[in-house]
Coordinates of C-alpha atoms and ligand atoms in Angstrom, one line a residue:
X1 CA 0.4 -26.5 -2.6
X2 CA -3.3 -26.9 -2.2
X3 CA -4.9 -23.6 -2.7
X4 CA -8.3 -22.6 -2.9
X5 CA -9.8 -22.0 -6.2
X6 CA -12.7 -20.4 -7.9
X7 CA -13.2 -22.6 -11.1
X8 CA -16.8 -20.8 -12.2
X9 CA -19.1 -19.0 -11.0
X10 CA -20.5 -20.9 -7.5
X11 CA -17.6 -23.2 -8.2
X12 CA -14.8 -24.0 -5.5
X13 CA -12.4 -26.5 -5.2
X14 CA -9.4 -27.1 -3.1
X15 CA -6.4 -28.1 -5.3
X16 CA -3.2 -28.1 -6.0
X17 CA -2.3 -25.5 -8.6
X18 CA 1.3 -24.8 -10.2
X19 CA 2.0 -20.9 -9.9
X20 CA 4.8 -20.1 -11.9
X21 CA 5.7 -17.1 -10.6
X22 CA 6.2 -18.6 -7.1
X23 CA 8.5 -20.9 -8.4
X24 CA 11.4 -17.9 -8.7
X25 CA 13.0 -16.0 -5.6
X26 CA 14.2 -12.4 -7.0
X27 CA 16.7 -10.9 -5.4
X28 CA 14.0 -8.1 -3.9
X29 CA 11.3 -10.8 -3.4
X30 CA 10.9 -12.8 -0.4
X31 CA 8.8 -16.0 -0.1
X32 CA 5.7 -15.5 3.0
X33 CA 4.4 -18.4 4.9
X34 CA 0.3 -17.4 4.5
X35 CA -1.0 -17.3 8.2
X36 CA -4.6 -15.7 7.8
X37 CA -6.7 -14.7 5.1
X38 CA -9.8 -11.7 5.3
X39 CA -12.9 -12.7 3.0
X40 CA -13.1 -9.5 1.2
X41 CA -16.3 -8.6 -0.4
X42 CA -14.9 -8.4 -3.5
X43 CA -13.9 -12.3 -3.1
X44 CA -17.2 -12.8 -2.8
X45 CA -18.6 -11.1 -5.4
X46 CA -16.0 -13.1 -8.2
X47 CA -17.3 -16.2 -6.4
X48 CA -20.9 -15.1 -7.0
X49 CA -21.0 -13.1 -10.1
X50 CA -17.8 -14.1 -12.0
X51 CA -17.0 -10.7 -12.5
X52 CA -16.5 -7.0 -10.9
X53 CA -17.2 -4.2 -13.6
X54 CA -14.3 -4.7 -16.2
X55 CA -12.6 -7.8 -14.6
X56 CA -14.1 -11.0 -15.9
X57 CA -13.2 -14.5 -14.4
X58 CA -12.0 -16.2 -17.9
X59 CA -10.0 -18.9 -15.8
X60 CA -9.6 -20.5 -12.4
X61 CA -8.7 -18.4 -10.3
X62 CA -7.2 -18.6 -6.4
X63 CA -9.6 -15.9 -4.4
X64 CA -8.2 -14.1 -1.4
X65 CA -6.3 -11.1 -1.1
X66 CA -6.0 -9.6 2.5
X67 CA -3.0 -11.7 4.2
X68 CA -0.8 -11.7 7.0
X69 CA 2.1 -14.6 7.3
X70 CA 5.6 -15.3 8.2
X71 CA 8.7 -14.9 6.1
X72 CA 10.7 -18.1 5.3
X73 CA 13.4 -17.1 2.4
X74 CA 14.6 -13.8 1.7
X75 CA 16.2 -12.6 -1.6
X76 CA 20.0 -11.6 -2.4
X77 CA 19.3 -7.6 -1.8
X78 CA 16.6 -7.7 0.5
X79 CA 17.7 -5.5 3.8
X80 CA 14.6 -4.8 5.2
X81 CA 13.4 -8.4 6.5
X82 CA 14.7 -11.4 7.7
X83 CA 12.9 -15.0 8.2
X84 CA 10.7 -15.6 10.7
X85 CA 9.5 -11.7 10.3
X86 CA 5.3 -11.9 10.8
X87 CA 4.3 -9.4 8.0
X88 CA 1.2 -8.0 6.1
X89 CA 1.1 -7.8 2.7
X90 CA -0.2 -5.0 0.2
X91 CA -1.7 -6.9 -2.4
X92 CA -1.1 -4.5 -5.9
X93 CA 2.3 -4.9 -7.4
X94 CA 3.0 -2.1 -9.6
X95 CA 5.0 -1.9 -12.9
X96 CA 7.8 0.1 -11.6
X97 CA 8.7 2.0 -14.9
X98 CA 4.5 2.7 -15.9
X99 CA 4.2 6.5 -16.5
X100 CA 1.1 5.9 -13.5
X101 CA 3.9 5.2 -11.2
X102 CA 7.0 7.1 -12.1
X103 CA 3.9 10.0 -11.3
X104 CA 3.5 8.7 -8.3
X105 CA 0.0 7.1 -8.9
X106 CA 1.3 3.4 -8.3
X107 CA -2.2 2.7 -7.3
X108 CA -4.1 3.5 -10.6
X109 CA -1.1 2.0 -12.6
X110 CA -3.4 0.6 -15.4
X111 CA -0.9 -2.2 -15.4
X112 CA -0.4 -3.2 -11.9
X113 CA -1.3 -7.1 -10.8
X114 CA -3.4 -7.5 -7.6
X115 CA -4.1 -10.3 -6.1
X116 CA -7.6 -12.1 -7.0
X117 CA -8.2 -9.6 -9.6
X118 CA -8.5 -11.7 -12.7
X119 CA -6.7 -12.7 -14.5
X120 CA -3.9 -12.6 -11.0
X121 CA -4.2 -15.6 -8.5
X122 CA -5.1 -14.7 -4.8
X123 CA -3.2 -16.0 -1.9
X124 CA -6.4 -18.6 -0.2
X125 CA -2.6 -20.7 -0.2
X126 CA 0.5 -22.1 1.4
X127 CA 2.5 -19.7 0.2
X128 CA 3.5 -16.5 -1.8
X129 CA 6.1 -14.8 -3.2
X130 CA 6.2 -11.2 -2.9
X131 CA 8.3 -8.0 -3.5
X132 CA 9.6 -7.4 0.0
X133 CA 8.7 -3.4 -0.6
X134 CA 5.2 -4.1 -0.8
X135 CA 5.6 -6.7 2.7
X136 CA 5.6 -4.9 6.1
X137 CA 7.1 -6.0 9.2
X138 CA 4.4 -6.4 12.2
X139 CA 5.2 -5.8 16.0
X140 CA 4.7 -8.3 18.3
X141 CA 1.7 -7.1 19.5
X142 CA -0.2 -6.9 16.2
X143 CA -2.0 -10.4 15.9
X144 CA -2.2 -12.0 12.4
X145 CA -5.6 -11.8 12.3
X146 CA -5.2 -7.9 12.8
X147 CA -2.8 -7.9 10.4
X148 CA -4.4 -9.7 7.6
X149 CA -7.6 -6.2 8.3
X150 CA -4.3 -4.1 7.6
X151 CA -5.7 -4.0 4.0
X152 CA -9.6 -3.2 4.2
X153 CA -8.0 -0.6 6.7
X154 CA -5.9 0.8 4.4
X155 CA -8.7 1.6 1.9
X156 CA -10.1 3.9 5.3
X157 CA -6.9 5.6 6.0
X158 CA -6.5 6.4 2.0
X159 CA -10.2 7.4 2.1
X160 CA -9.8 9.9 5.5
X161 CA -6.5 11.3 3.9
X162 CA -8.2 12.6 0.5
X163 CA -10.6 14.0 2.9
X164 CA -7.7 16.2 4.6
X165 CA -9.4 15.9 7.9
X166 CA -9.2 18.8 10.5
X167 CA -9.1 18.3 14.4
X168 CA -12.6 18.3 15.1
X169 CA -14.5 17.7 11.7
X170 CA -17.8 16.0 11.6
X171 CA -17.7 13.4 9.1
X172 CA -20.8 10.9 8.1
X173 CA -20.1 7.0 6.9
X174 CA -22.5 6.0 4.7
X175 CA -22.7 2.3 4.8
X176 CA -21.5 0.3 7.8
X177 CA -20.1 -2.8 6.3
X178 CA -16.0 -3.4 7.0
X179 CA -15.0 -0.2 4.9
X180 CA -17.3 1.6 6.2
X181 CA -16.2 0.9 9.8
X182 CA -12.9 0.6 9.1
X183 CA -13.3 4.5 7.0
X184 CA -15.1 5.3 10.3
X185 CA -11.9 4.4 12.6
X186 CA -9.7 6.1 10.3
X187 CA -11.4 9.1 10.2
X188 CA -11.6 9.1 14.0
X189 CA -7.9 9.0 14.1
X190 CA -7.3 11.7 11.8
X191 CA -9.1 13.5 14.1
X192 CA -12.7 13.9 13.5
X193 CA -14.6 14.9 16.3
X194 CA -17.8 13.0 15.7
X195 CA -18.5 10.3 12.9
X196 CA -22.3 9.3 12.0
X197 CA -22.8 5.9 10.2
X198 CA -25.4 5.2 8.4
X199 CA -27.2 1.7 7.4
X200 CA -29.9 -0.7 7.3
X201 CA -28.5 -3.7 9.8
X202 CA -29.2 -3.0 13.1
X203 CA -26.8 -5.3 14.0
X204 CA -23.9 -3.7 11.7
X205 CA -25.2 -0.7 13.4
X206 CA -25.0 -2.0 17.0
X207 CA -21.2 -3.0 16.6
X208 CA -20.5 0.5 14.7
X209 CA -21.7 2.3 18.0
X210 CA -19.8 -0.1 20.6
X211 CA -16.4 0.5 19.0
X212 CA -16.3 4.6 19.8
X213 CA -18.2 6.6 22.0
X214 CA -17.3 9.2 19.2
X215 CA -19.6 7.1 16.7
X216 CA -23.1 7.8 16.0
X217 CA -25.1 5.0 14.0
X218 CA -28.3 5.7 12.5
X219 CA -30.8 3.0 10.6
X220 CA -31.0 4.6 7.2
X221 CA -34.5 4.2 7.2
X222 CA -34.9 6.6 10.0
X223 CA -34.4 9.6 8.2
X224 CA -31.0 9.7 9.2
X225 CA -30.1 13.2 6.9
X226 CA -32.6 15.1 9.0
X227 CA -31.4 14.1 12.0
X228 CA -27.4 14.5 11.3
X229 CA -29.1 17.9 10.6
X230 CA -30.3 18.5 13.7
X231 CA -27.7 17.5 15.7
X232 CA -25.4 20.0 13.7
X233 CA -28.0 23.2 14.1
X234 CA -27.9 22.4 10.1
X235 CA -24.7 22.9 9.3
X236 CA -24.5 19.2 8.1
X237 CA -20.6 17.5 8.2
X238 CA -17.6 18.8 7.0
X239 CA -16.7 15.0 5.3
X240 CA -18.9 12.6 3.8
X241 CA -17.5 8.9 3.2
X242 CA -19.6 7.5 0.7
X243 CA -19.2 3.4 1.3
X244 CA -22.1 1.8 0.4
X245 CA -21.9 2.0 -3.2
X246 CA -25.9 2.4 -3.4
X247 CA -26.6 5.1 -6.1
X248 CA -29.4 6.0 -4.0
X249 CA -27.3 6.9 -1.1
X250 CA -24.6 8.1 -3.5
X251 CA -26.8 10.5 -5.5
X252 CA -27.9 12.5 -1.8
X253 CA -24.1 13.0 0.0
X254 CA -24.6 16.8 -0.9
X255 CA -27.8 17.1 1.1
X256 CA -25.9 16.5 4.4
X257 CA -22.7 18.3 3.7
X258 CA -22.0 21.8 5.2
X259 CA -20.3 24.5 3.2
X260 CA -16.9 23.8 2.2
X261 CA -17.3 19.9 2.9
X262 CA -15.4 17.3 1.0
X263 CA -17.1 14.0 -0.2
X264 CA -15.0 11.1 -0.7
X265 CA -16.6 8.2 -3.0
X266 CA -15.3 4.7 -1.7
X267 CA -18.4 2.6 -2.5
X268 CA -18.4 1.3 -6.1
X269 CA -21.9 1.4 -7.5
X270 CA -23.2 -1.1 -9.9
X271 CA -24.3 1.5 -12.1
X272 CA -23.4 4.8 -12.7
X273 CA -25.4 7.4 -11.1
X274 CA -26.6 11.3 -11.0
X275 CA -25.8 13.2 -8.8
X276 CA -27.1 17.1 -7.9
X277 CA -24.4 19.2 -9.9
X278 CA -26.3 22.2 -8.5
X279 CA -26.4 21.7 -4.6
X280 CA -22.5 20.6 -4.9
X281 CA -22.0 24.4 -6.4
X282 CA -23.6 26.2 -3.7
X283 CA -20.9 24.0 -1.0
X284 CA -18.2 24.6 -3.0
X285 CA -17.8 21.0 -2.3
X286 CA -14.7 19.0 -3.0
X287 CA -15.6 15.2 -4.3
X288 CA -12.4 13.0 -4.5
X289 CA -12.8 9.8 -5.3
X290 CA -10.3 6.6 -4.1
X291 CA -9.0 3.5 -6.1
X292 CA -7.3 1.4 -3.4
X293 CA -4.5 3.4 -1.5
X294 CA -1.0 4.2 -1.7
X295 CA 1.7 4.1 1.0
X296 CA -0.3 4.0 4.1
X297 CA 0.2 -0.1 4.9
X298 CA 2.9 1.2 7.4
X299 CA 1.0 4.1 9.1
X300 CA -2.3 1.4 9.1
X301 CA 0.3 -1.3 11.0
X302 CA 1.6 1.7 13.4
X303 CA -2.2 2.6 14.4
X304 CA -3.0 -0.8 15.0
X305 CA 0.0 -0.8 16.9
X306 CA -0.5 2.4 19.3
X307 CA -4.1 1.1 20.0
X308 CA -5.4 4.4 18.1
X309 CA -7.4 1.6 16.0
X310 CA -8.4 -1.5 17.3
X311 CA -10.4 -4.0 14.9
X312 CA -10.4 -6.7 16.9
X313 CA -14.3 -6.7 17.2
X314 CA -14.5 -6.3 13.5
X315 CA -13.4 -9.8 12.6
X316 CA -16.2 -12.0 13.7
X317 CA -15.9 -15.5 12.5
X318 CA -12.7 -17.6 11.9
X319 CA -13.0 -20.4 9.8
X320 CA -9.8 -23.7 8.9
X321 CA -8.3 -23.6 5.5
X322 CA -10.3 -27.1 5.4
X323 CA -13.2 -25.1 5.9
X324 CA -12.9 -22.5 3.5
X325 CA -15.3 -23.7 0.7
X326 CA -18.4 -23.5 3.7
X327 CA -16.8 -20.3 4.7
X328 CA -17.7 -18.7 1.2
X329 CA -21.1 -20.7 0.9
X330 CA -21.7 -18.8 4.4
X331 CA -20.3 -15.1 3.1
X332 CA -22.3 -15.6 0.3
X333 CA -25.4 -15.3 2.3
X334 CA -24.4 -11.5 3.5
X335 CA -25.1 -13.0 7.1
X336 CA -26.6 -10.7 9.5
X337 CA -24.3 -9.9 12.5
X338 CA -21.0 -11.0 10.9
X339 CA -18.4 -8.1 9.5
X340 CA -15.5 -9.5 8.3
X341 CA -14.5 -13.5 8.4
X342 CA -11.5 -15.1 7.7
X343 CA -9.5 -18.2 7.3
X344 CA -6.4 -19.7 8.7
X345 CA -4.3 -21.4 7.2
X346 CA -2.2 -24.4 8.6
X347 CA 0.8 -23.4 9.8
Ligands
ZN1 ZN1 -10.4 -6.5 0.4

């Protein structure tokens, strides 16, 4: 069971590590052959800085947290899959009986465990076993390495439904990393009429345009406020995704929002930040703000599955299990051009 493991900061190995939890079938659980694995940026981040906000690294950890594999045991009661299903899997697992989630807020469940969030192991391994209510059946013609984007896409489908998106809404994407394409796609297919994206890779910027002629990307250092402006007679958008987590980009989503708009934080700055109480009052605006999702993994799999969202051209480099530790050395750099890597597993 050779997995890979973050032992410190800048530290990888590939080892085997016991997991006692994988040791048990329940009778809900079923056990998932890993196929492919999404570097996430937050995997990154734990490899680079130990630590996101609250959750510290205190142990080694296994990274990886946006899978897609096969099932090959099934418990007693499980109905809904059978072995040799391909399936994606949703990486929080709530405490059923939290207050959080008998309110239906599994998401923000102060006690739910998610993969590579210390002190939870990740799933860069063989194996897994999982509650087969959080595992989703994939058609056939939904790849693995789709699949295993089924979880950064989720975070745009949870982001685009806070928004309550109207046919024909004009939204801006701050940010055109994988959320913010993938919150760009999702807002398309909840039925925005335009989307701009915003950001300082041309290259980021270059894919953003080729995947809808719907899509509008702007460098952010060409005034790109003024010129959303513009081309809405100053109206500005009815939705603004905030995914960059830059406070600076953070602090002006009211500038660029018409009357009535809704702003959805999905970024997470590294510091807190101001923003303009005032000019948020005049809009009326509505600011939600997302942790995760909740219950969209089987509408993400059905729009990958209609076509409605392709991410194909989103996943850019594919790297062997073998090959992982290079893979991370080469995330770590934030190389220009790539969006979202991953690694395969053997099968
Ligand atoms: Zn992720």
């Amino acid at each position: 069971m050779k997995a890979l493991v973050l032992e410190d900061v800048l530290a990888l190995s590939l080892r085997d590590v016991p997991i006692e939890r994988d040791e048990v079938l329940g009778p809900q659980d079923v056990r998932i052959k890993i196929h492919t694995v999404g570097i996430c940026g937050s995997d990154v981040h734990y490899y680079t800085h130990g630590r996101i906000a609250d959750f510290v690294v205190r142990a080694p950890m296994i990274l990886g947290h946006e899978a897609s594999g096969t099932v090959i045991e099934t418990g007693d009661l499980v109905t809904t899959l059978k072995v040799g299903d391909r399936v994606c899997m949703e990486p929080g697992i709530p405490d059923p009986n939290s207050r959080a989630t008998r309110l239906g807020l599994y998401n923000i469940d102060p006690a739910v465990r998610f993969w590579a969030t210390p002190p939870v192991h990740g799933i860069l391994r063989p194996t897994v076993v999982h509650p087969a209510a959080f595992t989703f059946k994939l058609p056939d013609n939904v790849s693995f390495a789709q699949a295993a984007m089924v979880e950064p896409l989720a975070v745009g489908v949870h982001a685009a439904t806070k928004a309550q998106i109207k046919p024909g809404d004009v939204a801006m994407v701050s940010g055109a990393g994988p959320i913010g394409l993938v919150t760009a796609l999702a807002a398309l297919a909840a039925g925005c009429a335009r989307v701009f994206i915003t950001d300082f890779d041309d290259t980021k910027l270059a894919l953003a345009g080729s995947l809808s002629s719907a899509i509008t990307a702007l460098n952010a250092k060409a005034d790109p406020l003024a010129q959303i402006l513009k081309a809405t007679e100053n109206w500005g958008v009815e939705v603004v995704f905030e995914c960059s987590g830059s406070s600076r980009a953070a602090s002006g989503v009211f500038d660029v929002l018409a009357p009535g708009g809704r702003v959805v934080f999905v970024g997470i700055p590294s510091e807190p930040f101001p923003y303009d109480l005032g000019k948020a009052m005049v809009r009326e605006a509505r600011v939600e703000h997302i942790f995760r999702y909740a219950h969209v993994f089987p509408r993400c799999v059905g729009l990958l599955s209609s076509g409605a969202i392709d991410l194909k051209p989103l996943i850019t480099r594919s790297f062997s299990f073998d090959d992982s530790i290079a893979a991370f050395k080469i995330a770590a750099t934030a190389p220009k051009g790539q969006v979202k890597m991953q690694i395969e597993m053997p099968q």
